[in-house]
Amino acid sequence: STLIDRHQPSTNTNTKTKTNTNTNTNCIMVKIDVKPFATLSGTGKDDVSTGVEARMDHNDLRLSVRASDAVARGGSLTDGLSFQARKDGHFSFAYDVGNDAPTLTF
């Protein structure tokens, strides 16, 4: 889904005068995706993992959260949970909660 920041001016037509009352049509867009995923690591019945990823893009900033079914497979509550933030040309941050493994790149 795509959301529009309502704090930015938008095109508005006045129905009485039939004129455009605001000519600035630049809106800041926010895109939010929630998608399921599946990974296959072998040929056994326990080699399939599933989960969901939620991702938000705002201009050149991307935030994402990913959670897998590792907790249902006997892991801890943090297994299969990761966060990521990235701003193109500036930084990338990722944190694998289950493995307590943060990474930061400039």
mmCIF file of C-alpha atoms in Angstrom:
data_model
loop_
_atom_site.group_PDB
_atom_site.id
_atom_site.type_symbol
_atom_site.label_atom_id
_atom_site.label_comp_id
_atom_site.label_asym_id
_atom_site.label_seq_id
_atom_site.Cartn_x
_atom_site.Cartn_y
_atom_site.Cartn_z
ATOM 1 C CA SER A 1 0.000 0.000 0.000
ATOM 2 C CA THR A 2 1.092 3.576 -0.570
ATOM 3 C CA LEU A 3 0.376 6.400 1.848
ATOM 4 C CA ILE A 4 0.530 10.128 1.175
ATOM 5 C CA ASP A 5 1.804 12.529 3.837
ATOM 6 C CA ARG A 6 -1.218 14.798 4.306
ATOM 7 C CA HIS A 7 0.992 17.550 5.770
ATOM 8 C CA GLN A 8 2.218 18.326 2.276
ATOM 9 C CA PRO A 9 0.068 20.452 -0.057
ATOM 10 C CA SER A 10 -1.956 18.583 -2.647
ATOM 11 C CA THR A 11 -3.954 19.512 -5.699
ATOM 12 C CA ASN A 12 -7.359 20.825 -4.641
ATOM 13 C CA THR A 13 -10.081 21.966 -7.021
ATOM 14 C CA ASN A 14 -12.546 24.593 -5.836
ATOM 15 C CA THR A 15 -15.932 23.523 -7.246
ATOM 16 C CA LYS A 16 -17.427 27.058 -7.226
ATOM 17 C CA THR A 17 -14.731 28.725 -9.327
ATOM 18 C CA LYS A 18 -13.477 25.640 -11.204
ATOM 19 C CA THR A 19 -9.871 26.719 -10.611
ATOM 20 C CA ASN A 20 -6.966 24.945 -9.024
ATOM 21 C CA THR A 21 -6.395 26.547 -5.605
ATOM 22 C CA ASN A 22 -3.001 24.920 -5.029
ATOM 23 C CA THR A 23 -0.486 24.253 -7.785
ATOM 24 C CA ASN A 24 2.110 22.437 -5.623
ATOM 25 C CA THR A 25 1.586 18.723 -6.288
ATOM 26 C CA ASN A 26 4.810 17.420 -4.678
ATOM 27 C CA CYS A 27 3.801 14.925 -2.014
ATOM 28 C CA ILE A 28 6.030 12.819 0.161
ATOM 29 C CA MET A 29 5.238 9.169 -0.484
ATOM 30 C CA VAL A 30 5.510 6.349 2.021
ATOM 31 C CA LYS A 31 5.305 2.789 0.750
ATOM 32 C CA ILE A 32 4.579 -0.065 3.146
ATOM 33 C CA ASP A 33 4.854 -3.708 2.072
ATOM 34 C CA VAL A 34 4.044 -6.798 4.116
ATOM 35 C CA LYS A 35 4.992 -10.023 2.374
ATOM 36 C CA PRO A 36 5.259 -13.675 3.379
ATOM 37 C CA PHE A 37 8.396 -15.614 2.500
ATOM 38 C CA ALA A 38 9.583 -19.219 2.375
ATOM 39 C CA THR A 39 13.126 -20.564 2.267
ATOM 40 C CA LEU A 40 14.307 -24.051 1.434
ATOM 41 C CA SER A 41 17.652 -25.221 2.858
ATOM 42 C CA GLY A 42 17.506 -28.922 1.953
ATOM 43 C CA THR A 43 15.178 -31.758 1.004
ATOM 44 C CA GLY A 44 13.860 -32.788 4.424
ATOM 45 C CA LYS A 45 10.514 -31.819 5.934
ATOM 46 C CA ASP A 46 12.248 -29.572 8.502
ATOM 47 C CA ASP A 47 14.276 -27.763 5.838
ATOM 48 C CA VAL A 48 11.466 -25.347 4.938
ATOM 49 C CA SER A 49 11.168 -22.102 6.870
ATOM 50 C CA THR A 50 8.423 -19.499 6.499
ATOM 51 C CA GLY A 51 7.791 -16.054 7.885
ATOM 52 C CA VAL A 52 6.777 -12.503 7.125
ATOM 53 C CA GLU A 53 8.651 -9.308 6.260
ATOM 54 C CA ALA A 54 7.297 -5.786 6.753
ATOM 55 C CA ARG A 55 9.097 -3.031 4.866
ATOM 56 C CA MET A 56 8.600 0.738 4.820
ATOM 57 C CA ASP A 57 10.181 2.962 2.174
ATOM 58 C CA HIS A 58 10.207 6.738 2.617
ATOM 59 C CA ASN A 59 12.205 8.552 -0.059
ATOM 60 C CA ASP A 60 15.683 6.944 0.205
ATOM 61 C CA LEU A 61 15.152 5.506 3.721
ATOM 62 C CA ARG A 62 14.132 1.856 4.074
ATOM 63 C CA LEU A 63 13.124 0.179 7.336
ATOM 64 C CA SER A 64 12.301 -3.518 7.554
ATOM 65 C CA VAL A 65 11.397 -6.140 10.138
ATOM 66 C CA ARG A 66 11.607 -9.838 9.345
ATOM 67 C CA ALA A 67 10.281 -12.698 11.488
ATOM 68 C CA SER A 68 10.485 -16.400 10.693
ATOM 69 C CA ASP A 69 8.885 -19.505 12.166
ATOM 70 C CA ALA A 70 12.065 -20.352 14.158
ATOM 71 C CA VAL A 71 10.253 -19.790 17.469
ATOM 72 C CA ALA A 72 7.660 -22.427 16.539
ATOM 73 C CA ARG A 73 10.473 -24.875 15.756
ATOM 74 C CA GLY A 74 11.715 -24.900 19.350
ATOM 75 C CA GLY A 75 13.809 -21.735 19.290
ATOM 76 C CA SER A 76 13.666 -18.789 21.659
ATOM 77 C CA LEU A 77 11.298 -15.864 21.150
ATOM 78 C CA THR A 78 14.043 -13.870 19.447
ATOM 79 C CA ASP A 79 15.142 -16.532 16.948
ATOM 80 C CA GLY A 80 14.352 -15.529 13.381
ATOM 81 C CA LEU A 81 13.733 -11.852 14.239
ATOM 82 C CA SER A 82 15.774 -9.155 12.496
ATOM 83 C CA PHE A 83 15.615 -5.415 11.894
ATOM 84 C CA GLN A 84 17.225 -3.377 9.149
ATOM 85 C CA ALA A 85 17.507 0.343 8.367
ATOM 86 C CA ARG A 86 19.188 1.738 5.276
ATOM 87 C CA LYS A 87 19.580 5.213 3.807
ATOM 88 C CA ASP A 88 21.097 5.011 0.343
ATOM 89 C CA GLY A 89 24.533 6.604 0.198
ATOM 90 C CA HIS A 90 24.681 7.185 3.980
ATOM 91 C CA PHE A 91 24.401 4.080 6.160
ATOM 92 C CA SER A 92 23.123 0.561 6.559
ATOM 93 C CA PHE A 93 22.210 -0.979 9.927
ATOM 94 C CA ALA A 94 21.083 -4.548 10.526
ATOM 95 C CA TYR A 95 20.396 -6.390 13.764
ATOM 96 C CA ASP A 96 19.768 -10.115 13.998
ATOM 97 C CA VAL A 97 18.051 -10.312 17.393
ATOM 98 C CA GLY A 98 18.263 -14.084 17.762
ATOM 99 C CA ASN A 99 22.025 -14.158 17.215
ATOM 100 C CA ASP A 100 22.666 -10.784 18.922
ATOM 101 C CA ALA A 101 24.567 -9.695 15.807
ATOM 102 C CA PRO A 102 24.398 -5.968 14.951
ATOM 103 C CA THR A 103 26.147 -4.560 11.868
ATOM 104 C CA LEU A 104 26.601 -0.912 10.918
ATOM 105 C CA THR A 105 28.109 0.248 7.634
ATOM 106 C CA PHE A 106 28.792 3.820 6.487
#
